[in-house]
Coordinates of C-alpha atoms in Angstrom, one line a residue:
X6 CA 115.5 148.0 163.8
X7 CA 117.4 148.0 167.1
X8 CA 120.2 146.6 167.3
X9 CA 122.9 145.6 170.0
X10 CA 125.4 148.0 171.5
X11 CA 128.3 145.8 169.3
X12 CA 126.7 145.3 166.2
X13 CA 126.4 149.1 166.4
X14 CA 130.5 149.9 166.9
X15 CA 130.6 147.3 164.1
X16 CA 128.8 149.3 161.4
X17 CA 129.9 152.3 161.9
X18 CA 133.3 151.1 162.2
X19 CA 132.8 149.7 159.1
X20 CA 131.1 152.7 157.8
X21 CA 134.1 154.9 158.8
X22 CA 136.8 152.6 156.9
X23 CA 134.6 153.0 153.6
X24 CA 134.5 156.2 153.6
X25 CA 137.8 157.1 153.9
X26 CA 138.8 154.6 151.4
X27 CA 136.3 155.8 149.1
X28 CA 135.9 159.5 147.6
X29 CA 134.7 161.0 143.9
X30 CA 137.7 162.1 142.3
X31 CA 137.1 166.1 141.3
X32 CA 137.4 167.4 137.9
X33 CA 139.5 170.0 136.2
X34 CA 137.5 173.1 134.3
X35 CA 137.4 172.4 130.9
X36 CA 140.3 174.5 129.4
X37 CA 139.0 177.0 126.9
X38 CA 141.1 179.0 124.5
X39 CA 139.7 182.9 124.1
X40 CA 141.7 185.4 122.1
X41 CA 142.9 188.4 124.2
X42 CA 142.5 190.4 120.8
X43 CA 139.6 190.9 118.0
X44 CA 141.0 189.9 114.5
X45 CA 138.2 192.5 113.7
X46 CA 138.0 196.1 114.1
X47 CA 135.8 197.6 116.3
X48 CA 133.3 200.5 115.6
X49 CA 134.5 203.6 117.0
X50 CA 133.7 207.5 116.7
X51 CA 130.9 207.5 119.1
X52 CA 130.3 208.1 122.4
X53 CA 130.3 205.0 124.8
X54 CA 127.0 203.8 126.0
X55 CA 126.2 201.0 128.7
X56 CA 124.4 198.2 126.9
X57 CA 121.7 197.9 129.9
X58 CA 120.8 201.4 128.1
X59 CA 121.0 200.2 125.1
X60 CA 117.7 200.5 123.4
X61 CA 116.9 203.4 125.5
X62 CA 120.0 205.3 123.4
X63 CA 117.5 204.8 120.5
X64 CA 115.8 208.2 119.1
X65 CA 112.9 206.6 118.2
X66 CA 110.6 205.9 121.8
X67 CA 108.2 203.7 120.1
X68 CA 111.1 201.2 119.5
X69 CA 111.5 201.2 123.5
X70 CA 107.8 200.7 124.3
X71 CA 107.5 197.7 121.8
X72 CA 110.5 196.0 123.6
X73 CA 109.4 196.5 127.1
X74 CA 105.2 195.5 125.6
X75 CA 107.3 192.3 124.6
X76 CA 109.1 191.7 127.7
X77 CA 105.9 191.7 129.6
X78 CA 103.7 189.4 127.2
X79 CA 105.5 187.2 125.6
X80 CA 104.4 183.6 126.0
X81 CA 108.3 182.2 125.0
X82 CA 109.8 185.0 127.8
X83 CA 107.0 183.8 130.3
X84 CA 107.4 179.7 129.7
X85 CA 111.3 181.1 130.7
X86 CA 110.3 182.5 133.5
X87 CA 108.4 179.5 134.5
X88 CA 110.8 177.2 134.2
X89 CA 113.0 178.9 136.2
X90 CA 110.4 179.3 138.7
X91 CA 110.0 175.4 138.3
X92 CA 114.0 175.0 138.6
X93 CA 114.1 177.1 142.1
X94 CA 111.2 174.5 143.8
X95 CA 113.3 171.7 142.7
X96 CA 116.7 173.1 144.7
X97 CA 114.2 173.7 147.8
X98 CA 113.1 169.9 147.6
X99 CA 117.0 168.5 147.1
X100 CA 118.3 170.6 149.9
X101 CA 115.0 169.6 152.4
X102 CA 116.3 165.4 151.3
X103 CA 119.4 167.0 153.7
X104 CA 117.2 167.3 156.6
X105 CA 115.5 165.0 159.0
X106 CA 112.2 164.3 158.4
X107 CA 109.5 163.9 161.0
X108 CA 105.7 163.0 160.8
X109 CA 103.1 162.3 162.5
X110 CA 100.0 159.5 162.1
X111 CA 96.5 158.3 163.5
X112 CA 94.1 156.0 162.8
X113 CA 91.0 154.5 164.3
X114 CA 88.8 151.9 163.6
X115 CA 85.4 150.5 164.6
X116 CA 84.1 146.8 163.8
X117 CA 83.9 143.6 165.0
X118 CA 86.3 140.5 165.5
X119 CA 89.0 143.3 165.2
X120 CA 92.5 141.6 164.7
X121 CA 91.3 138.9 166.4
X122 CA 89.4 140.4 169.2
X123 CA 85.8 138.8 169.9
X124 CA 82.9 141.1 170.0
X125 CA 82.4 145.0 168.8
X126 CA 85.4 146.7 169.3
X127 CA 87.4 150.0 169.1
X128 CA 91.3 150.4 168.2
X129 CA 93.3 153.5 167.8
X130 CA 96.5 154.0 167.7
X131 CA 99.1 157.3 167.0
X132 CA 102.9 157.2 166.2
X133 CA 105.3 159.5 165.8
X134 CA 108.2 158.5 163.4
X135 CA 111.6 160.6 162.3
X136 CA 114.4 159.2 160.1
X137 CA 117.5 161.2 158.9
X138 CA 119.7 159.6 156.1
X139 CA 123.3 160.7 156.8
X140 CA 124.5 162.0 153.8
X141 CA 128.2 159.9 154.4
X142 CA 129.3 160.5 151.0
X143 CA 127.9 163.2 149.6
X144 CA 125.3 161.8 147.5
X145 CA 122.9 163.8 148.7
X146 CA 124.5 167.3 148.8
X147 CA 125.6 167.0 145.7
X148 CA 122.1 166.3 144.1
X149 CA 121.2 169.8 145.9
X150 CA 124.3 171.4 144.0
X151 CA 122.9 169.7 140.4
X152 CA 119.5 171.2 141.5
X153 CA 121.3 174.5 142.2
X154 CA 123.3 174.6 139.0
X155 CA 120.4 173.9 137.0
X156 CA 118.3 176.7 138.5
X157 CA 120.7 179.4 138.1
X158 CA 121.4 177.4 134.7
X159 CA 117.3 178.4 133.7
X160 CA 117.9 182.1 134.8
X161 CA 120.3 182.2 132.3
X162 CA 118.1 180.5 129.8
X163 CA 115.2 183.1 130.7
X164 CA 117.7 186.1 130.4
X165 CA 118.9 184.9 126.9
X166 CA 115.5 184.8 126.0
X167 CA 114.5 188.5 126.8
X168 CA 118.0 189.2 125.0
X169 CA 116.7 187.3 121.9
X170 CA 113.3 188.7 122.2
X171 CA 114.5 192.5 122.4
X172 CA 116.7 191.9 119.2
X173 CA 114.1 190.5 117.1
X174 CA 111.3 193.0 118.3
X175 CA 113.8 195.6 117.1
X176 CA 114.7 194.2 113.7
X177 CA 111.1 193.1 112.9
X178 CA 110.7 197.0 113.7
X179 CA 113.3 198.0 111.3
X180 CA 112.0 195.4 109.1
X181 CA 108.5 197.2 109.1
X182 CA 109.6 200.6 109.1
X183 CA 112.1 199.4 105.7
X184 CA 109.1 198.1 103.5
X185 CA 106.8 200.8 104.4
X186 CA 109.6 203.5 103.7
X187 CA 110.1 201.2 100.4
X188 CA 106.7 201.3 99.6
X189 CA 106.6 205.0 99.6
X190 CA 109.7 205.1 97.5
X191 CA 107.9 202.6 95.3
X192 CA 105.0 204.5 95.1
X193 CA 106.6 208.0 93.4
X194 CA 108.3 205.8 91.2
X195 CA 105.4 204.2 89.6
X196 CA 104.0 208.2 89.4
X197 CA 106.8 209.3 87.5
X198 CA 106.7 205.9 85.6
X199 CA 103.2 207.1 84.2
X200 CA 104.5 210.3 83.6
X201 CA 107.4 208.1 81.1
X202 CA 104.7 205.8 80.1
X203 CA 102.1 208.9 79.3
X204 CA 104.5 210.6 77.5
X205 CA 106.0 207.9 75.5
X206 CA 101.8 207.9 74.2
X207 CA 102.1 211.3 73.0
X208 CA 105.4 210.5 71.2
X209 CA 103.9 207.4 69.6
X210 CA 100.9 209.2 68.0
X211 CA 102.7 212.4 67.4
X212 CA 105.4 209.7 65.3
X213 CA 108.1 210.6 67.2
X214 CA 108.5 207.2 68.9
X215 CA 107.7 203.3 67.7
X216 CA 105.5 201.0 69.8
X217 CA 108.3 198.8 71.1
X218 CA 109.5 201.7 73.1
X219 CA 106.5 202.5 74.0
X220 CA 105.7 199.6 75.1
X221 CA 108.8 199.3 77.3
X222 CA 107.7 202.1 79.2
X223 CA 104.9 200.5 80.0
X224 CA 106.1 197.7 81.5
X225 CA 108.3 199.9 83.5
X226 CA 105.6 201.7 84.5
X227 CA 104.0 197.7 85.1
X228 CA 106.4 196.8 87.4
X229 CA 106.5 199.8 89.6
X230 CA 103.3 199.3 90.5
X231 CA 104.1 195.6 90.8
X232 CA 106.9 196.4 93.6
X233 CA 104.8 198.6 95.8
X234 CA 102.7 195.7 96.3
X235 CA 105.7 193.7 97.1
X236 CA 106.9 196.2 99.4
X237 CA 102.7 196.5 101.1
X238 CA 103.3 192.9 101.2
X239 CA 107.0 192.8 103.1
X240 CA 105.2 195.5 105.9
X241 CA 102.3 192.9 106.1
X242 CA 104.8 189.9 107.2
X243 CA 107.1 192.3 109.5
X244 CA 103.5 193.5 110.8
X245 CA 102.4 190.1 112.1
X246 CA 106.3 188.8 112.7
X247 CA 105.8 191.9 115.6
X248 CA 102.5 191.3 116.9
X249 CA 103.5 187.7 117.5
X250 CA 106.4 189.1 119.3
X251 CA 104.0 191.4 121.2
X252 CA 101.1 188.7 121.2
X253 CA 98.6 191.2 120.0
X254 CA 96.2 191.5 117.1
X255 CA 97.9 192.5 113.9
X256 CA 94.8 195.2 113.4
X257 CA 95.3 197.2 116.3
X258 CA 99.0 197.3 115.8
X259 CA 98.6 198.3 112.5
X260 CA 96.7 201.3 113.4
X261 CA 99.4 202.0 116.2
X262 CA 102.2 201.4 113.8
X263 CA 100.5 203.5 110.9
X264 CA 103.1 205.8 108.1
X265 CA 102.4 208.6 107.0
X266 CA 100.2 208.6 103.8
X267 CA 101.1 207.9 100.2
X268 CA 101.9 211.0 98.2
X269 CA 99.1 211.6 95.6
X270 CA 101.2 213.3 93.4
X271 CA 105.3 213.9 93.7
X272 CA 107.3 215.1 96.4
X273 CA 110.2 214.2 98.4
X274 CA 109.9 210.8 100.7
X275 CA 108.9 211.1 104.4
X276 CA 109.2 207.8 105.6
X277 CA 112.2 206.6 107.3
X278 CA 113.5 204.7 109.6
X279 CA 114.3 204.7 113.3
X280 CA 118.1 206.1 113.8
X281 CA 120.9 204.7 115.0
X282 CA 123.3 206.4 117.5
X283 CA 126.6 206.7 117.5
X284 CA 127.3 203.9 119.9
X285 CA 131.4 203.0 120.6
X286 CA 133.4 199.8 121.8
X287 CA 136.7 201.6 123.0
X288 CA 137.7 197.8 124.3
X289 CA 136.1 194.3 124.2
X290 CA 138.4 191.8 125.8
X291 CA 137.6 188.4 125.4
X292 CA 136.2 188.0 128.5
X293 CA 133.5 190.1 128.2
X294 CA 131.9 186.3 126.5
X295 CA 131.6 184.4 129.9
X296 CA 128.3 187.5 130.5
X297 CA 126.4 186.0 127.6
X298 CA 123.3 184.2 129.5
X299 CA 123.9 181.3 126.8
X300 CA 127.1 180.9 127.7
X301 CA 127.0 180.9 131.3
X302 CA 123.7 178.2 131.4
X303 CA 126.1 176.3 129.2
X304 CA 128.8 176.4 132.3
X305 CA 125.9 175.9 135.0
X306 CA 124.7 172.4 133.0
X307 CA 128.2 171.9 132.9
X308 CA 128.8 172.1 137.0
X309 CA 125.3 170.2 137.3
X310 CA 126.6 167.4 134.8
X311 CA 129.2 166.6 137.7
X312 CA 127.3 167.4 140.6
X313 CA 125.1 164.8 139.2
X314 CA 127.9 162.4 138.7
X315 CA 129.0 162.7 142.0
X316 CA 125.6 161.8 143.3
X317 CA 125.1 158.5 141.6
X318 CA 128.3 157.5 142.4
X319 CA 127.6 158.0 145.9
X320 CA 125.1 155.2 145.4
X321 CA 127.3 152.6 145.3
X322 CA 128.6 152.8 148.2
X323 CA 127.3 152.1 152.0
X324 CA 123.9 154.1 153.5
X325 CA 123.3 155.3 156.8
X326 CA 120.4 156.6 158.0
X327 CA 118.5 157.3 161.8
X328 CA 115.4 156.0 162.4
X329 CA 112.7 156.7 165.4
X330 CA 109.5 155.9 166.2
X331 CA 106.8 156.7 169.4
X332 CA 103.5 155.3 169.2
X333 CA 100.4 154.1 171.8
X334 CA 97.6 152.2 170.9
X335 CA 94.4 152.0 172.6
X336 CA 91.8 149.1 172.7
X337 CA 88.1 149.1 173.9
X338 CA 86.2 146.3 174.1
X339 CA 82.4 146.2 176.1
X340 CA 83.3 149.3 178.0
X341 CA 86.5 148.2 178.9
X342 CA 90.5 149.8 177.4
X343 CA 93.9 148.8 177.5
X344 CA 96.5 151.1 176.8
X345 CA 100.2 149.6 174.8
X346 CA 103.1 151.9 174.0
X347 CA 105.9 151.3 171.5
X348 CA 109.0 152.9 170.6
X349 CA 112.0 151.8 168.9
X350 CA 115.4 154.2 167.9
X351 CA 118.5 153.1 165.8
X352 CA 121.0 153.2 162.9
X353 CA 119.7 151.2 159.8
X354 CA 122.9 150.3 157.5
X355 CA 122.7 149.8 153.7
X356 CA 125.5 147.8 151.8
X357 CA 124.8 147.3 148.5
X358 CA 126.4 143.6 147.4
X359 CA 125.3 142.9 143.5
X360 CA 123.1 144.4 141.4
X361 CA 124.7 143.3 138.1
X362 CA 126.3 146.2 137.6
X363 CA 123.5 148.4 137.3
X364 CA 124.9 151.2 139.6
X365 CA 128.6 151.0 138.0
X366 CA 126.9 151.4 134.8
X367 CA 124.6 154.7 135.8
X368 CA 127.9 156.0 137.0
X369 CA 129.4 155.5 133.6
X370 CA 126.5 156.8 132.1
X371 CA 126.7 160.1 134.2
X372 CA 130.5 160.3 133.5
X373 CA 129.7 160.8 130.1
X374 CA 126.7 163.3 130.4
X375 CA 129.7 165.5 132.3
X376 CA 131.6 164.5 129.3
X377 CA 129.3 165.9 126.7
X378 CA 128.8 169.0 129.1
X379 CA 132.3 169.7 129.1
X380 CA 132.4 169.9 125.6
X381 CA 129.0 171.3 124.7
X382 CA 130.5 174.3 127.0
X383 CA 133.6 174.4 124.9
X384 CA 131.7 174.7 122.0
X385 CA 129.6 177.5 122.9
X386 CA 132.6 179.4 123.5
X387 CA 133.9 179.1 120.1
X388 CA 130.4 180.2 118.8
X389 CA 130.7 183.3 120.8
X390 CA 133.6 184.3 120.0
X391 CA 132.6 183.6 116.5
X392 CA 129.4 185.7 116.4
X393 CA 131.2 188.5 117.8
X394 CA 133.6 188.4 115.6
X395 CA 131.0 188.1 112.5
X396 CA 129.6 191.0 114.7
X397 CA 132.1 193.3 114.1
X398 CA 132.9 192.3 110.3
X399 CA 129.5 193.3 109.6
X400 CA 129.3 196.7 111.6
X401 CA 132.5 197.8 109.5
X402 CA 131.3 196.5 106.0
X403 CA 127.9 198.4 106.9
X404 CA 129.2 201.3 108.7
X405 CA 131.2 202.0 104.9
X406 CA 128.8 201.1 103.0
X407 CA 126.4 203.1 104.5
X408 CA 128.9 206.2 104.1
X409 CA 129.1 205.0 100.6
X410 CA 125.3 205.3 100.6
X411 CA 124.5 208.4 101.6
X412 CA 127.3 210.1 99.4
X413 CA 125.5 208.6 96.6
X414 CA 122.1 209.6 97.6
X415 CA 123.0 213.4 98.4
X416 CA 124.7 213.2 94.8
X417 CA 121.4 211.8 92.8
X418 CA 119.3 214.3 95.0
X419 CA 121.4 217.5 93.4
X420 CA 121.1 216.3 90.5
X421 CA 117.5 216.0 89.9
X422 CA 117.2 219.4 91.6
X423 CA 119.2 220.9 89.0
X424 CA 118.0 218.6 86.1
X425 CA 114.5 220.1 88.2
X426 CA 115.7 224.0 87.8
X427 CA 117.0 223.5 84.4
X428 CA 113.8 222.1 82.8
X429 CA 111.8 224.8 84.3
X430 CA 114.4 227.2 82.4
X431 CA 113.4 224.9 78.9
X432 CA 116.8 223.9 78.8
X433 CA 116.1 220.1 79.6
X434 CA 113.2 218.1 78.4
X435 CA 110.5 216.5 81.1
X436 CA 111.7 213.0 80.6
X437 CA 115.2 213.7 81.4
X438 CA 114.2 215.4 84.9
X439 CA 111.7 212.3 84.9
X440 CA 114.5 210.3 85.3
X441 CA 117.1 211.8 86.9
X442 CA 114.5 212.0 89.6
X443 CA 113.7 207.7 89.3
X444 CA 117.6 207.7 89.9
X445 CA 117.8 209.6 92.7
X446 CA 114.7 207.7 94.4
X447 CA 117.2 204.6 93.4
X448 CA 119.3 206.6 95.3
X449 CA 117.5 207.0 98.2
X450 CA 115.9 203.2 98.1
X451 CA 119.8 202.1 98.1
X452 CA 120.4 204.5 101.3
X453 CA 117.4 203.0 103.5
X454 CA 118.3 199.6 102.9
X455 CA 122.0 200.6 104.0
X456 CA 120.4 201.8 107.1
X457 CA 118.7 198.7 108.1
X458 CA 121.5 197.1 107.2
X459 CA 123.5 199.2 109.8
X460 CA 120.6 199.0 112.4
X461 CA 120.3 195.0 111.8
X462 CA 124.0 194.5 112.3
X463 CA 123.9 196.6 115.5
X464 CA 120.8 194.5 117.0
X465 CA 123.5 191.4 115.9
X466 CA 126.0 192.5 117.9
X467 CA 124.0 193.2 121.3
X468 CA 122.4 189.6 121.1
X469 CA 126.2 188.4 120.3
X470 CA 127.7 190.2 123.5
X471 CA 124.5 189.0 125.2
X472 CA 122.4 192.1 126.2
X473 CA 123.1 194.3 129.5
X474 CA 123.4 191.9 131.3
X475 CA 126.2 192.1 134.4
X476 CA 128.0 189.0 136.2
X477 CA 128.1 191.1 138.9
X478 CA 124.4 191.8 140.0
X479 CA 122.6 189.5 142.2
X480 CA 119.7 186.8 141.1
X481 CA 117.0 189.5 142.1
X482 CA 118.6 192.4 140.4
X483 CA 119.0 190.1 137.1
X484 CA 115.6 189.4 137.0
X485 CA 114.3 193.2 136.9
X486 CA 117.1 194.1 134.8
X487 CA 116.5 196.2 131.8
X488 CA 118.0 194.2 128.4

């Protein structure tokens, strides 16, 4: 549309007055109370260790290869990934609305009574056009910034999944390593049941013993045997809770993840499970939070929330946008062509007048997405602070009872040795080292569950403080960063 030299002063006169009447009030960040100190205490007696390194701290290496076999297959981590992937093409499409945009067409056409043109004829035409929508009040910048907030909102997303993914690849791990360690323990207890239950037969038919006792020690000897199974079965789950993790075959993994063999007769367990180092947390301020990836997306949807707030209410107010256009056409008709040019260049002005209400109403509408934002952000930083603190309950209660544990067990194990040494000498019977050996296995069943325990509460706290990841590395270093 061209338009005359004053209708041209007019609008953007106009234009001018509007927008410095008009303007998006900003908003305040949303106030969020975070305790300076932990209510709980923190583990200590260690040596410090950088939680990028975490797993690597781990004495057992087949705990690290699982976890970096997960990072690289997992379809959950790799729809992440996607997303984000999907999230960075979006920001390059909002910022290119910023640009002008040019193109170029052609056509040509052959027939007969062509647009009113007697006889066979030929028409072509090309045209250059290029329009540019000046972005007077910042509608379209900030629909980039909602686009940009939402991508680095997905990185987050995709790094709080490889956090979550390394956690639960470790404690299926410890889960597996537990029942199979159990099972062993489970299996020398039904032997030296059958030892009770075999002597408790000679008693009976040597009259030394009724049949209800007897009987009792075979359905000790009964349910022994029934909690192996139970333990084969726990490995079984923890087995294919890890290969889905891995998204492998259970079989294969199985074979890779193989114990050591069942005792066939008695002797001291082998199995155990993957130790835990002495890892320390000298100082945890509260801001250590605003690093978990959960967190931080919940901020970025937060900032897009607004962004996109600003950019509908930018719609109800004027539009400006360049417009140009070149073009020739060409007609030939029984050897004969004649040749037209056109071309046209000028503002094109936009004022919305009614539409019901519709825009006010989007803008309310996105005023209280930016709303709920706000306050889903507020409420993932009470569930950090939260989980840490649960975090650090749980390290202490195991860290003690895990002490408590292994006292326990080092007790039992002396005392069947002696109990051991002394029936050898025929000054205690074989049923009374029979059991003070069950009670020390008792012992030692208590001991590995107060390890996994330990080693679960551990994995708790590095999803809680949200991996090794750093506020301070750049997009491209957070994506090859090491949970």
């Amino acid at each position: 549309m061209t338009l005359r030299l004053s209708s041209v002063v007019t609008c953007c006169g106009l234009v001018l007055l509007l927008v410095a009447c008009a303007g998006t009030p900003s908003r305040a960040p949303v106030a969020v109370d975070v305790p300076e100190v932990w209510r709980a205490p923190l583990p200590h007696d260690g040596s410090t260790v950088a939680l990028a390194d975490w797993w690597k701290a781990f004495p057992d290496p087949m705990l690290v290869k699982l976890i970096e076999r997960a990072q690289a297959a997992n379809p959950d981590l790799q729809m992440a990934a996607a997303r984000h992937r999907q999230a960075r093409a979006l920001v390059k499409q909002a910022r290119a609305d910023l640009l002008p945009q040019l193109g170029v067409s052609a056509a040509s056409s052959r027939g007969k009574n062509l647009n009113n043109v007697g006889g066979v004829s030929t028409q072509s035409d090309a045209q250059f056009n290029a329009s540019w929508e000046i972005d007077l009040f910042g509608g379209q910048r900030a629909a980039a910034d909602e686009q940009a907030a939402r991508a680095v909102a997905a990185q987050h997303d995709w790094h709080a999944a490889r956090v979550t993914l390394a956690a639960d690849v470790a404690a299926a791990y410890v889960n597996l390593r537990l029942a199979q360690a159990r099972e062993e323990v489970a299996e020398l207890d039904g032997l030296l049941a059958a030892q009770l239950a075999a002597w408790g037969r000679q008693q009976q038919a040597a009259g030394l013993l009724n049949a209800s006792d007897v009987a009792l020690l075979h359905t000790d000897a009964s349910l022994a045997a029934a909690r192996r199974s139970a333990e084969r079965a726990e490995a079984q789950v923890a087995l294919q809770e890890l290969a889905l993790l891995l998204a492998v075959q259970a079989a294969p993994l199985a074979a890779e993840l193989q114990a050591p063999a069942l005792p066939a007769g008695w002797a001291s367990p082998r199995r155990a499970l993957p130790g835990v180092p002495a890892f320390a947390v000298h100082a945890l301020p509260a801001q250590l939070l605003a690093q978990r990836p959960d967190v931080a997306a919940a901020h970025q949807r937060w900032l897009a929330a607004l962004a996109h707030h600003r950019s509908v209410d930018a719609q109800r107010y004027p539009q400006l946008s360049l417009g140009a256009l070149v073009g020739e056409a060409r007609l030939r008709v029984r050897g004969g062509s004649s040749v037209s040019s056109l071309w046209s260049i000028g503002p094109s002005l936009t004022l919305p007048l009614f539409d019901g209400g519709a825009r006010r109403a989007q803008g309310q509408a996105a005023l209280a997405a930016a709303d709920e934002a706000a306050a889903a952000l507020q409420a993932k930083w009470q569930t950090a602070v939260a989980e840490v603190e649960e975090s650090l309950e749980r390290m202490v209660a195991t860290r003690d009872r895990g002490r408590e544990a292994e006292s326990m067990a080092r007790e039992w194990q002396g005392i069947a040795h002696r109990a051991a040494l002394q029936a050898q000498a025929g000054l205690h019977s074989g049923p009374q080292r029979v059991v003070s050996q069950r009670n020390a296995l008792t012992a030692h069943d208590d001991l590995l569950t107060a390890q996994a325990d330990q080693a679960q509460a551990w994995f708790r706290l590095y999803r809680s403080l949200g991996g090794g990841w750093s506020a301070d590395t750049s997009p491209t270093e957070q994506l090859v960063a090491q949970p």
